[in-house]
Amino acid sequence: MMDFLTLIQVLDSTVRLATPLLLACLAGLFSERAGIFDIGLEGKMLMAAFFSAAVAATTGNVWLGLLAGVASSLVLAGLHGLASITFRGNQLISGVAINFLAAGMTVLIAQDWFQQGGRTPSLISGGRFEPITLPFANAVEGVPILGPIYSELLSGHSILVYLAFLAVPATAWILFGTRFGLRLRAVGENPAAVDTAGVSVVGLRYAAVMICGLLCGIAGAYLATALQAGFVKDMTAGRGFIALAALIFAKWRPWHALGACLLFGLLQAVALRFQNIELGSIVIPVQFMDALPYILTVVILAGFVGKAIPPKAGGEPYVKER
């Protein structure tokens, strides 16, 4: 059995690894609740990861890096909005195009700017988000059980981790406690009714897509400037798709999304921590543990976890009746 401290370390890794998934999942939640399906979460995160690392490496300022990452993600979100809202194109194809665009462009620009084989230079202090020690974390370290939970698990994360977890109640409040959220959800279910009420369907959908871009930008910047120290080729490693699976698993609800992302984070953390897991006489190889989040993604998307019903107008361009 693993001891208590090992458990705390695994949970600590879980929180770190769940953070980009959670941000991307909430990004998809806003977009899909408004009726715009977004497969391009992966591409937006990748683009943001590159630009945040590139600017942080060049200027030595991580906040400028974060701004650059968010800006690049917003540009791609705007492109997706233009294709799927204004020109009423196929939302899935637009999302796939964004993924390909980001995968190719990031490596090309990185090679041109830094000549390091499609990666950015490693970020040094000032160029990355430093861990934050919460008040009294050092003082209570020695207290049994509660001490390590507070000082190891809750304290010592970067500011973006706390921001991601605060985004969950904020998202729940915006979607279910404000007029904007009500209209946003209505646009995803019945855009014609919203239009009849004199509210701009296009405006609401663009707002949702841009919120999605903002959150993907923060997720990408977190990958390159907090979780790791720089950008490497394809560093999102399918996280955008895992976030989509978590979103469907959570049935488009913010608090359930938190649970789903923590589950995926835990699987990744266990794979990183334990090389080969022995269950009685059976040894589970590390490759299987590494593949587990992706296997779970396929299982969820195949519909084994109960019927997840997406917003009714999801994926459908809105054509105003004359």
PDB file of C-alpha atoms in Angstrom:
ATOM      1  CA  MET A   1       0.000   0.000   0.000  1.00  0.00           C
ATOM      2  CA  MET A   2       1.231   3.500  -0.670  1.00  0.00           C
ATOM      3  CA  ASP A   3       1.877   5.601   2.379  1.00  0.00           C
ATOM      4  CA  PHE A   4       0.092   8.857   3.147  1.00  0.00           C
ATOM      5  CA  LEU A   5       2.860  11.138   1.804  1.00  0.00           C
ATOM      6  CA  THR A   6       2.992   9.267  -1.513  1.00  0.00           C
ATOM      7  CA  LEU A   7      -0.787   9.634  -1.767  1.00  0.00           C
ATOM      8  CA  ILE A   8      -0.471  13.393  -1.160  1.00  0.00           C
ATOM      9  CA  GLN A   9       2.224  13.617  -3.876  1.00  0.00           C
ATOM     10  CA  VAL A  10       0.047  11.718  -6.371  1.00  0.00           C
ATOM     11  CA  LEU A  11      -2.913  14.012  -5.579  1.00  0.00           C
ATOM     12  CA  ASP A  12      -0.615  17.037  -5.899  1.00  0.00           C
ATOM     13  CA  SER A  13       0.380  15.838  -9.408  1.00  0.00           C
ATOM     14  CA  THR A  14      -3.303  15.187 -10.134  1.00  0.00           C
ATOM     15  CA  VAL A  15      -4.148  18.840  -9.431  1.00  0.00           C
ATOM     16  CA  ARG A  16      -1.291  20.069 -11.647  1.00  0.00           C
ATOM     17  CA  LEU A  17      -2.161  17.755 -14.522  1.00  0.00           C
ATOM     18  CA  ALA A  18      -5.915  18.377 -14.259  1.00  0.00           C
ATOM     19  CA  THR A  19      -5.498  22.170 -14.508  1.00  0.00           C
ATOM     20  CA  PRO A  20      -5.025  22.477 -18.321  1.00  0.00           C
ATOM     21  CA  LEU A  21      -7.791  19.895 -18.842  1.00  0.00           C
ATOM     22  CA  LEU A  22     -10.129  21.831 -16.566  1.00  0.00           C
ATOM     23  CA  LEU A  23      -9.523  25.161 -18.315  1.00  0.00           C
ATOM     24  CA  ALA A  24      -9.998  23.583 -21.755  1.00  0.00           C
ATOM     25  CA  CYS A  25     -13.096  21.724 -20.547  1.00  0.00           C
ATOM     26  CA  LEU A  26     -14.703  24.948 -19.246  1.00  0.00           C
ATOM     27  CA  ALA A  27     -13.723  26.634 -22.535  1.00  0.00           C
ATOM     28  CA  GLY A  28     -15.589  23.958 -24.466  1.00  0.00           C
ATOM     29  CA  LEU A  29     -18.487  24.230 -22.028  1.00  0.00           C
ATOM     30  CA  PHE A  30     -19.101  27.907 -22.864  1.00  0.00           C
ATOM     31  CA  SER A  31     -18.768  27.325 -26.598  1.00  0.00           C
ATOM     32  CA  GLU A  32     -20.940  24.201 -26.787  1.00  0.00           C
ATOM     33  CA  ARG A  33     -23.622  25.556 -24.455  1.00  0.00           C
ATOM     34  CA  ALA A  34     -24.052  28.342 -27.015  1.00  0.00           C
ATOM     35  CA  GLY A  35     -24.402  25.800 -29.824  1.00  0.00           C
ATOM     36  CA  ILE A  36     -20.889  26.014 -31.300  1.00  0.00           C
ATOM     37  CA  PHE A  37     -19.037  22.685 -31.211  1.00  0.00           C
ATOM     38  CA  ASP A  38     -15.318  23.194 -30.840  1.00  0.00           C
ATOM     39  CA  ILE A  39     -12.860  20.439 -31.726  1.00  0.00           C
ATOM     40  CA  GLY A  40     -10.182  23.141 -31.986  1.00  0.00           C
ATOM     41  CA  LEU A  41      -9.496  23.298 -28.228  1.00  0.00           C
ATOM     42  CA  GLU A  42      -6.271  21.376 -28.839  1.00  0.00           C
ATOM     43  CA  GLY A  43      -5.050  23.797 -31.524  1.00  0.00           C
ATOM     44  CA  LYS A  44      -5.850  26.894 -29.464  1.00  0.00           C
ATOM     45  CA  MET A  45      -3.995  25.481 -26.445  1.00  0.00           C
ATOM     46  CA  LEU A  46      -0.986  24.561 -28.588  1.00  0.00           C
ATOM     47  CA  MET A  47      -0.802  28.001 -30.188  1.00  0.00           C
ATOM     48  CA  ALA A  48      -1.105  29.678 -26.785  1.00  0.00           C
ATOM     49  CA  ALA A  49       1.573  27.389 -25.330  1.00  0.00           C
ATOM     50  CA  PHE A  50       3.998  28.378 -28.080  1.00  0.00           C
ATOM     51  CA  PHE A  51       3.410  32.131 -28.011  1.00  0.00           C
ATOM     52  CA  SER A  52       3.433  32.331 -24.214  1.00  0.00           C
ATOM     53  CA  ALA A  53       6.751  30.428 -24.060  1.00  0.00           C
ATOM     54  CA  ALA A  54       8.261  32.393 -26.964  1.00  0.00           C
ATOM     55  CA  VAL A  55       7.376  35.801 -25.496  1.00  0.00           C
ATOM     56  CA  ALA A  56       8.332  34.766 -21.943  1.00  0.00           C
ATOM     57  CA  ALA A  57      11.700  33.463 -23.219  1.00  0.00           C
ATOM     58  CA  THR A  58      12.351  36.634 -25.223  1.00  0.00           C
ATOM     59  CA  THR A  59      11.244  39.222 -22.650  1.00  0.00           C
ATOM     60  CA  GLY A  60      11.851  37.299 -19.419  1.00  0.00           C
ATOM     61  CA  ASN A  61       8.363  38.353 -18.295  1.00  0.00           C
ATOM     62  CA  VAL A  62       5.866  35.558 -17.753  1.00  0.00           C
ATOM     63  CA  TRP A  63       2.866  37.928 -17.635  1.00  0.00           C
ATOM     64  CA  LEU A  64       3.667  39.231 -21.130  1.00  0.00           C
ATOM     65  CA  GLY A  65       3.923  35.568 -22.153  1.00  0.00           C
ATOM     66  CA  LEU A  66       0.469  34.866 -20.735  1.00  0.00           C
ATOM     67  CA  LEU A  67      -0.970  37.867 -22.605  1.00  0.00           C
ATOM     68  CA  ALA A  68       0.631  36.725 -25.877  1.00  0.00           C
ATOM     69  CA  GLY A  69      -0.697  33.189 -25.388  1.00  0.00           C
ATOM     70  CA  VAL A  70      -4.231  34.399 -24.708  1.00  0.00           C
ATOM     71  CA  ALA A  71      -4.069  36.799 -27.682  1.00  0.00           C
ATOM     72  CA  SER A  72      -2.982  34.025 -30.082  1.00  0.00           C
ATOM     73  CA  SER A  73      -5.752  31.756 -28.801  1.00  0.00           C
ATOM     74  CA  LEU A  74      -8.319  34.545 -29.231  1.00  0.00           C
ATOM     75  CA  VAL A  75      -7.208  35.009 -32.860  1.00  0.00           C
ATOM     76  CA  LEU A  76      -7.887  31.320 -33.552  1.00  0.00           C
ATOM     77  CA  ALA A  77     -11.193  31.540 -31.656  1.00  0.00           C
ATOM     78  CA  GLY A  78     -12.129  34.515 -33.855  1.00  0.00           C
ATOM     79  CA  LEU A  79     -11.284  32.472 -36.954  1.00  0.00           C
ATOM     80  CA  HIS A  80     -13.476  29.618 -35.723  1.00  0.00           C
ATOM     81  CA  GLY A  81     -16.278  32.101 -34.997  1.00  0.00           C
ATOM     82  CA  LEU A  82     -15.922  33.669 -38.433  1.00  0.00           C
ATOM     83  CA  ALA A  83     -16.057  30.280 -40.169  1.00  0.00           C
ATOM     84  CA  SER A  84     -18.883  28.754 -38.156  1.00  0.00           C
ATOM     85  CA  ILE A  85     -21.056  31.744 -37.122  1.00  0.00           C
ATOM     86  CA  THR A  86     -20.630  34.393 -39.823  1.00  0.00           C
ATOM     87  CA  PHE A  87     -20.053  32.098 -42.817  1.00  0.00           C
ATOM     88  CA  ARG A  88     -22.133  29.249 -41.326  1.00  0.00           C
ATOM     89  CA  GLY A  89     -19.459  26.706 -42.222  1.00  0.00           C
ATOM     90  CA  ASN A  90     -19.139  23.214 -40.775  1.00  0.00           C
ATOM     91  CA  GLN A  91     -18.050  23.643 -37.154  1.00  0.00           C
ATOM     92  CA  LEU A  92     -16.220  20.318 -36.916  1.00  0.00           C
ATOM     93  CA  ILE A  93     -14.153  20.933 -40.060  1.00  0.00           C
ATOM     94  CA  SER A  94     -13.296  24.441 -38.853  1.00  0.00           C
ATOM     95  CA  GLY A  95     -12.078  22.987 -35.536  1.00  0.00           C
ATOM     96  CA  VAL A  96      -9.975  20.317 -37.255  1.00  0.00           C
ATOM     97  CA  ALA A  97      -8.453  23.000 -39.519  1.00  0.00           C
ATOM     98  CA  ILE A  98      -7.460  25.028 -36.439  1.00  0.00           C
ATOM     99  CA  ASN A  99      -5.744  21.957 -34.953  1.00  0.00           C
ATOM    100  CA  PHE A 100      -3.715  21.359 -38.132  1.00  0.00           C
ATOM    101  CA  LEU A 101      -2.894  25.052 -38.475  1.00  0.00           C
ATOM    102  CA  ALA A 102      -1.583  25.249 -34.895  1.00  0.00           C
ATOM    103  CA  ALA A 103       0.384  21.992 -35.122  1.00  0.00           C
ATOM    104  CA  GLY A 104       2.217  23.167 -38.239  1.00  0.00           C
ATOM    105  CA  MET A 105       2.624  26.863 -37.499  1.00  0.00           C
ATOM    106  CA  THR A 106       4.001  26.515 -33.963  1.00  0.00           C
ATOM    107  CA  VAL A 107       6.905  24.288 -35.065  1.00  0.00           C
ATOM    108  CA  LEU A 108       7.596  26.389 -38.170  1.00  0.00           C
ATOM    109  CA  ILE A 109       7.715  29.703 -36.279  1.00  0.00           C
ATOM    110  CA  ALA A 110       9.695  28.166 -33.385  1.00  0.00           C
ATOM    111  CA  GLN A 111      12.330  26.864 -35.817  1.00  0.00           C
ATOM    112  CA  ASP A 112      12.502  30.226 -37.569  1.00  0.00           C
ATOM    113  CA  TRP A 113      12.811  32.259 -34.361  1.00  0.00           C
ATOM    114  CA  PHE A 114      14.932  30.041 -32.140  1.00  0.00           C
ATOM    115  CA  GLN A 115      16.592  27.379 -34.385  1.00  0.00           C
ATOM    116  CA  GLN A 116      16.191  24.736 -31.681  1.00  0.00           C
ATOM    117  CA  GLY A 117      14.330  22.060 -33.637  1.00  0.00           C
ATOM    118  CA  GLY A 118      10.841  23.521 -33.169  1.00  0.00           C
ATOM    119  CA  ARG A 119      11.135  24.280 -29.459  1.00  0.00           C
ATOM    120  CA  THR A 120      11.674  27.441 -27.445  1.00  0.00           C
ATOM    121  CA  PRO A 121      14.645  28.006 -25.119  1.00  0.00           C
ATOM    122  CA  SER A 122      14.094  26.751 -21.562  1.00  0.00           C
ATOM    123  CA  LEU A 123      12.455  29.376 -19.379  1.00  0.00           C
ATOM    124  CA  ILE A 124      14.360  30.602 -16.355  1.00  0.00           C
ATOM    125  CA  SER A 125      12.953  32.379 -13.288  1.00  0.00           C
ATOM    126  CA  GLY A 126      10.846  35.382 -14.240  1.00  0.00           C
ATOM    127  CA  GLY A 127       9.873  33.575 -17.427  1.00  0.00           C
ATOM    128  CA  ARG A 128       7.729  31.036 -15.587  1.00  0.00           C
ATOM    129  CA  PHE A 129       4.974  31.095 -13.011  1.00  0.00           C
ATOM    130  CA  GLU A 130       6.486  30.421  -9.591  1.00  0.00           C
ATOM    131  CA  PRO A 131       4.689  28.317  -6.962  1.00  0.00           C
ATOM    132  CA  ILE A 132       2.761  30.311  -4.367  1.00  0.00           C
ATOM    133  CA  THR A 133       3.128  29.354  -0.699  1.00  0.00           C
ATOM    134  CA  LEU A 134      -0.194  29.887   1.074  1.00  0.00           C
ATOM    135  CA  PRO A 135      -0.266  31.632   4.484  1.00  0.00           C
ATOM    136  CA  PHE A 136       0.858  29.426   7.443  1.00  0.00           C
ATOM    137  CA  ALA A 137       1.763  26.549   5.075  1.00  0.00           C
ATOM    138  CA  ASN A 138       5.226  26.180   6.649  1.00  0.00           C
ATOM    139  CA  ALA A 139       3.866  26.572  10.178  1.00  0.00           C
ATOM    140  CA  VAL A 140       1.328  23.734   9.957  1.00  0.00           C
ATOM    141  CA  GLU A 141       3.601  21.348   8.037  1.00  0.00           C
ATOM    142  CA  GLY A 142       4.226  19.213  11.110  1.00  0.00           C
ATOM    143  CA  VAL A 143       0.555  18.747  12.036  1.00  0.00           C
ATOM    144  CA  PRO A 144      -0.495  15.119  11.365  1.00  0.00           C
ATOM    145  CA  ILE A 145      -2.808  14.517   8.372  1.00  0.00           C
ATOM    146  CA  LEU A 146      -4.041  18.132   7.964  1.00  0.00           C
ATOM    147  CA  GLY A 147      -0.522  19.615   7.820  1.00  0.00           C
ATOM    148  CA  PRO A 148       0.654  17.778   4.692  1.00  0.00           C
ATOM    149  CA  ILE A 149      -2.768  18.254   3.036  1.00  0.00           C
ATOM    150  CA  TYR A 150      -2.528  22.025   3.456  1.00  0.00           C
ATOM    151  CA  SER A 151       1.223  22.555   2.947  1.00  0.00           C
ATOM    152  CA  GLU A 152       1.816  19.943   0.201  1.00  0.00           C
ATOM    153  CA  LEU A 153      -1.498  19.513  -1.616  1.00  0.00           C
ATOM    154  CA  LEU A 154      -3.222  22.921  -1.346  1.00  0.00           C
ATOM    155  CA  SER A 155      -0.166  25.184  -1.138  1.00  0.00           C
ATOM    156  CA  GLY A 156       2.712  25.480  -3.591  1.00  0.00           C
ATOM    157  CA  HIS A 157       0.864  25.722  -6.903  1.00  0.00           C
ATOM    158  CA  SER A 158       1.194  28.509  -9.462  1.00  0.00           C
ATOM    159  CA  ILE A 159      -1.445  31.236  -9.642  1.00  0.00           C
ATOM    160  CA  LEU A 160      -3.004  29.692 -12.778  1.00  0.00           C
ATOM    161  CA  VAL A 161      -3.919  26.510 -10.861  1.00  0.00           C
ATOM    162  CA  TYR A 162      -5.914  28.512  -8.295  1.00  0.00           C
ATOM    163  CA  LEU A 163      -7.431  30.539 -11.150  1.00  0.00           C
ATOM    164  CA  ALA A 164      -8.559  27.339 -12.909  1.00  0.00           C
ATOM    165  CA  PHE A 165     -10.273  25.979  -9.803  1.00  0.00           C
ATOM    166  CA  LEU A 166     -11.930  29.342  -9.092  1.00  0.00           C
ATOM    167  CA  ALA A 167     -13.176  29.334 -12.697  1.00  0.00           C
ATOM    168  CA  VAL A 168     -15.487  26.401 -11.861  1.00  0.00           C
ATOM    169  CA  PRO A 169     -17.839  28.229  -9.437  1.00  0.00           C
ATOM    170  CA  ALA A 170     -17.492  31.338 -11.618  1.00  0.00           C
ATOM    171  CA  THR A 171     -18.634  29.377 -14.692  1.00  0.00           C
ATOM    172  CA  ALA A 172     -21.510  27.808 -12.763  1.00  0.00           C
ATOM    173  CA  TRP A 173     -22.619  31.256 -11.572  1.00  0.00           C
ATOM    174  CA  ILE A 174     -22.313  32.872 -15.024  1.00  0.00           C
ATOM    175  CA  LEU A 175     -24.227  30.088 -16.788  1.00  0.00           C
ATOM    176  CA  PHE A 176     -26.935  29.454 -14.186  1.00  0.00           C
ATOM    177  CA  GLY A 177     -27.106  32.666 -12.178  1.00  0.00           C
ATOM    178  CA  THR A 178     -26.971  35.524 -14.677  1.00  0.00           C
ATOM    179  CA  ARG A 179     -29.136  36.811 -17.517  1.00  0.00           C
ATOM    180  CA  PHE A 180     -26.185  36.445 -19.895  1.00  0.00           C
ATOM    181  CA  GLY A 181     -25.856  32.757 -18.932  1.00  0.00           C
ATOM    182  CA  LEU A 182     -29.564  32.129 -19.411  1.00  0.00           C
ATOM    183  CA  ARG A 183     -29.434  33.660 -22.890  1.00  0.00           C
ATOM    184  CA  LEU A 184     -26.248  31.761 -23.724  1.00  0.00           C
ATOM    185  CA  ARG A 185     -27.872  28.429 -22.817  1.00  0.00           C
ATOM    186  CA  ALA A 186     -31.034  29.407 -24.710  1.00  0.00           C
ATOM    187  CA  VAL A 187     -28.976  30.109 -27.848  1.00  0.00           C
ATOM    188  CA  GLY A 188     -27.653  26.550 -27.657  1.00  0.00           C
ATOM    189  CA  GLU A 189     -31.144  25.073 -27.243  1.00  0.00           C
ATOM    190  CA  ASN A 190     -33.441  27.300 -29.304  1.00  0.00           C
ATOM    191  CA  PRO A 191     -31.768  30.232 -31.094  1.00  0.00           C
ATOM    192  CA  ALA A 192     -34.985  31.224 -32.904  1.00  0.00           C
ATOM    193  CA  ALA A 193     -36.706  31.951 -29.557  1.00  0.00           C
ATOM    194  CA  VAL A 194     -33.754  34.125 -28.468  1.00  0.00           C
ATOM    195  CA  ASP A 195     -33.852  35.965 -31.785  1.00  0.00           C
ATOM    196  CA  THR A 196     -37.596  36.541 -31.414  1.00  0.00           C
ATOM    197  CA  ALA A 197     -36.952  38.079 -27.995  1.00  0.00           C
ATOM    198  CA  GLY A 198     -34.766  40.671 -29.733  1.00  0.00           C
ATOM    199  CA  VAL A 199     -31.400  39.329 -28.514  1.00  0.00           C
ATOM    200  CA  SER A 200     -28.551  38.909 -31.017  1.00  0.00           C
ATOM    201  CA  VAL A 201     -27.833  35.203 -31.578  1.00  0.00           C
ATOM    202  CA  VAL A 202     -24.625  36.018 -33.464  1.00  0.00           C
ATOM    203  CA  GLY A 203     -23.432  38.332 -30.677  1.00  0.00           C
ATOM    204  CA  LEU A 204     -24.024  35.738 -27.963  1.00  0.00           C
ATOM    205  CA  ARG A 205     -22.340  32.988 -29.936  1.00  0.00           C
ATOM    206  CA  TYR A 206     -19.303  35.180 -30.617  1.00  0.00           C
ATOM    207  CA  ALA A 207     -19.142  36.022 -26.890  1.00  0.00           C
ATOM    208  CA  ALA A 208     -19.146  32.301 -26.035  1.00  0.00           C
ATOM    209  CA  VAL A 209     -16.467  31.509 -28.631  1.00  0.00           C
ATOM    210  CA  MET A 210     -14.232  34.326 -27.351  1.00  0.00           C
ATOM    211  CA  ILE A 211     -14.624  33.188 -23.705  1.00  0.00           C
ATOM    212  CA  CYS A 212     -13.603  29.765 -25.012  1.00  0.00           C
ATOM    213  CA  GLY A 213     -10.525  31.333 -26.638  1.00  0.00           C
ATOM    214  CA  LEU A 214      -9.599  33.135 -23.410  1.00  0.00           C
ATOM    215  CA  LEU A 215      -9.740  29.958 -21.308  1.00  0.00           C
ATOM    216  CA  CYS A 216      -7.848  27.888 -23.915  1.00  0.00           C
ATOM    217  CA  GLY A 217      -5.195  30.621 -23.965  1.00  0.00           C
ATOM    218  CA  ILE A 218      -4.712  30.387 -20.203  1.00  0.00           C
ATOM    219  CA  ALA A 219      -4.599  26.566 -20.456  1.00  0.00           C
ATOM    220  CA  GLY A 220      -1.903  26.680 -23.143  1.00  0.00           C
ATOM    221  CA  ALA A 221       0.144  29.291 -21.275  1.00  0.00           C
ATOM    222  CA  TYR A 222      -0.061  27.118 -18.146  1.00  0.00           C
ATOM    223  CA  LEU A 223       1.371  24.128 -20.049  1.00  0.00           C
ATOM    224  CA  ALA A 224       4.414  26.030 -21.307  1.00  0.00           C
ATOM    225  CA  THR A 225       5.129  28.465 -18.452  1.00  0.00           C
ATOM    226  CA  ALA A 226       3.987  26.654 -15.296  1.00  0.00           C
ATOM    227  CA  LEU A 227       3.706  22.888 -15.826  1.00  0.00           C
ATOM    228  CA  GLN A 228       6.831  22.829 -18.009  1.00  0.00           C
ATOM    229  CA  ALA A 229       9.558  25.362 -18.736  1.00  0.00           C
ATOM    230  CA  GLY A 230       9.191  26.076 -22.438  1.00  0.00           C
ATOM    231  CA  PHE A 231       7.455  24.877 -25.580  1.00  0.00           C
ATOM    232  CA  VAL A 232       8.087  21.564 -27.330  1.00  0.00           C
ATOM    233  CA  LYS A 233       6.447  20.175 -30.478  1.00  0.00           C
ATOM    234  CA  ASP A 234       2.864  18.931 -29.929  1.00  0.00           C
ATOM    235  CA  MET A 235       3.139  19.489 -26.176  1.00  0.00           C
ATOM    236  CA  THR A 236      -0.633  19.492 -25.690  1.00  0.00           C
ATOM    237  CA  ALA A 237      -0.505  15.717 -26.402  1.00  0.00           C
ATOM    238  CA  GLY A 238      -4.230  15.275 -27.006  1.00  0.00           C
ATOM    239  CA  ARG A 239      -5.321  17.224 -23.915  1.00  0.00           C
ATOM    240  CA  GLY A 240      -7.863  19.167 -25.970  1.00  0.00           C
ATOM    241  CA  PHE A 241      -9.574  15.931 -26.955  1.00  0.00           C
ATOM    242  CA  ILE A 242      -9.428  14.564 -23.411  1.00  0.00           C
ATOM    243  CA  ALA A 243     -11.073  17.827 -22.277  1.00  0.00           C
ATOM    244  CA  LEU A 244     -13.840  17.265 -24.853  1.00  0.00           C
ATOM    245  CA  ALA A 245     -14.369  13.746 -23.518  1.00  0.00           C
ATOM    246  CA  ALA A 246     -14.477  15.113 -19.954  1.00  0.00           C
ATOM    247  CA  LEU A 247     -17.065  17.668 -21.107  1.00  0.00           C
ATOM    248  CA  ILE A 248     -19.322  14.968 -22.555  1.00  0.00           C
ATOM    249  CA  PHE A 249     -18.706  12.784 -19.471  1.00  0.00           C
ATOM    250  CA  ALA A 250     -19.785  15.763 -17.326  1.00  0.00           C
ATOM    251  CA  LYS A 251     -22.887  16.246 -19.521  1.00  0.00           C
ATOM    252  CA  TRP A 252     -22.006  19.939 -20.062  1.00  0.00           C
ATOM    253  CA  ARG A 253     -22.129  20.875 -16.338  1.00  0.00           C
ATOM    254  CA  PRO A 254     -19.332  22.843 -14.616  1.00  0.00           C
ATOM    255  CA  TRP A 255     -19.065  20.959 -11.283  1.00  0.00           C
ATOM    256  CA  HIS A 256     -19.238  17.585 -13.005  1.00  0.00           C
ATOM    257  CA  ALA A 257     -16.528  18.827 -15.382  1.00  0.00           C
ATOM    258  CA  LEU A 258     -14.251  19.429 -12.382  1.00  0.00           C
ATOM    259  CA  GLY A 259     -14.739  15.824 -11.248  1.00  0.00           C
ATOM    260  CA  ALA A 260     -14.167  14.442 -14.748  1.00  0.00           C
ATOM    261  CA  CYS A 261     -10.940  16.448 -15.222  1.00  0.00           C
ATOM    262  CA  LEU A 262      -9.631  15.386 -11.802  1.00  0.00           C
ATOM    263  CA  LEU A 263     -10.273  11.753 -12.789  1.00  0.00           C
ATOM    264  CA  PHE A 264      -8.244  12.155 -15.993  1.00  0.00           C
ATOM    265  CA  GLY A 265      -5.549  14.052 -14.048  1.00  0.00           C
ATOM    266  CA  LEU A 266      -5.361  11.219 -11.512  1.00  0.00           C
ATOM    267  CA  LEU A 267      -4.866   8.624 -14.274  1.00  0.00           C
ATOM    268  CA  GLN A 268      -2.017  10.705 -15.752  1.00  0.00           C
ATOM    269  CA  ALA A 269      -0.474  11.229 -12.306  1.00  0.00           C
ATOM    270  CA  VAL A 270      -0.570   7.510 -11.489  1.00  0.00           C
ATOM    271  CA  ALA A 271       1.047   6.684 -14.864  1.00  0.00           C
ATOM    272  CA  LEU A 272       3.851   9.178 -14.167  1.00  0.00           C
ATOM    273  CA  ARG A 273       4.419   8.053 -10.587  1.00  0.00           C
ATOM    274  CA  PHE A 274       4.301   4.261 -10.840  1.00  0.00           C
ATOM    275  CA  GLN A 275       6.227   2.592 -13.632  1.00  0.00           C
ATOM    276  CA  ASN A 276       4.822  -0.920 -13.314  1.00  0.00           C
ATOM    277  CA  ILE A 277       1.834  -1.625 -11.058  1.00  0.00           C
ATOM    278  CA  GLU A 278       1.570  -5.082  -9.543  1.00  0.00           C
ATOM    279  CA  LEU A 279      -1.925  -6.443  -8.868  1.00  0.00           C
ATOM    280  CA  GLY A 280      -1.350  -9.812  -7.195  1.00  0.00           C
ATOM    281  CA  SER A 281       0.538 -11.893  -9.760  1.00  0.00           C
ATOM    282  CA  ILE A 282      -0.308  -9.586 -12.690  1.00  0.00           C
ATOM    283  CA  VAL A 283       2.056  -6.742 -13.577  1.00  0.00           C
ATOM    284  CA  ILE A 284       0.403  -3.828 -15.424  1.00  0.00           C
ATOM    285  CA  PRO A 285       3.020  -2.255 -17.745  1.00  0.00           C
ATOM    286  CA  VAL A 286       3.610   1.508 -17.691  1.00  0.00           C
ATOM    287  CA  GLN A 287       2.538   1.769 -21.350  1.00  0.00           C
ATOM    288  CA  PHE A 288      -0.953   0.636 -20.406  1.00  0.00           C
ATOM    289  CA  MET A 289      -1.120   3.248 -17.616  1.00  0.00           C
ATOM    290  CA  ASP A 290       0.031   5.936 -20.076  1.00  0.00           C
ATOM    291  CA  ALA A 291      -2.680   4.864 -22.526  1.00  0.00           C
ATOM    292  CA  LEU A 292      -5.424   4.715 -19.884  1.00  0.00           C
ATOM    293  CA  PRO A 293      -6.648   8.359 -20.185  1.00  0.00           C
ATOM    294  CA  TYR A 294      -6.981   7.891 -23.952  1.00  0.00           C
ATOM    295  CA  ILE A 295      -8.715   4.510 -23.566  1.00  0.00           C
ATOM    296  CA  LEU A 296     -11.153   6.126 -21.116  1.00  0.00           C
ATOM    297  CA  THR A 297     -11.711   8.930 -23.656  1.00  0.00           C
ATOM    298  CA  VAL A 298     -12.768   6.389 -26.305  1.00  0.00           C
ATOM    299  CA  VAL A 299     -14.984   4.537 -23.808  1.00  0.00           C
ATOM    300  CA  ILE A 300     -16.744   7.774 -22.796  1.00  0.00           C
ATOM    301  CA  LEU A 301     -17.191   8.969 -26.385  1.00  0.00           C
ATOM    302  CA  ALA A 302     -18.573   5.568 -27.372  1.00  0.00           C
ATOM    303  CA  GLY A 303     -21.447   6.346 -25.018  1.00  0.00           C
ATOM    304  CA  PHE A 304     -20.818   3.800 -22.281  1.00  0.00           C
ATOM    305  CA  VAL A 305     -21.412   6.340 -19.519  1.00  0.00           C
ATOM    306  CA  GLY A 306     -25.121   6.907 -19.974  1.00  0.00           C
ATOM    307  CA  LYS A 307     -26.647   9.007 -22.696  1.00  0.00           C
ATOM    308  CA  ALA A 308     -25.146  12.491 -22.834  1.00  0.00           C
ATOM    309  CA  ILE A 309     -27.530  14.779 -24.692  1.00  0.00           C
ATOM    310  CA  PRO A 310     -25.771  17.829 -26.178  1.00  0.00           C
ATOM    311  CA  PRO A 311     -27.463  21.250 -26.542  1.00  0.00           C
ATOM    312  CA  LYS A 312     -30.221  20.879 -29.157  1.00  0.00           C
ATOM    313  CA  ALA A 313     -28.957  23.525 -31.567  1.00  0.00           C
ATOM    314  CA  GLY A 314     -25.331  22.414 -31.188  1.00  0.00           C
ATOM    315  CA  GLY A 315     -23.405  22.244 -34.438  1.00  0.00           C
ATOM    316  CA  GLU A 316     -26.196  23.908 -36.420  1.00  0.00           C
ATOM    317  CA  PRO A 317     -25.558  27.329 -37.989  1.00  0.00           C
ATOM    318  CA  TYR A 318     -28.415  29.711 -37.251  1.00  0.00           C
ATOM    319  CA  VAL A 319     -30.154  31.073 -40.319  1.00  0.00           C
ATOM    320  CA  LYS A 320     -32.476  33.943 -39.525  1.00  0.00           C
ATOM    321  CA  GLU A 321     -35.946  33.425 -40.960  1.00  0.00           C
ATOM    322  CA  ARG A 322     -36.990  36.179 -43.294  1.00  0.00           C
TER     323      ARG A 322
END
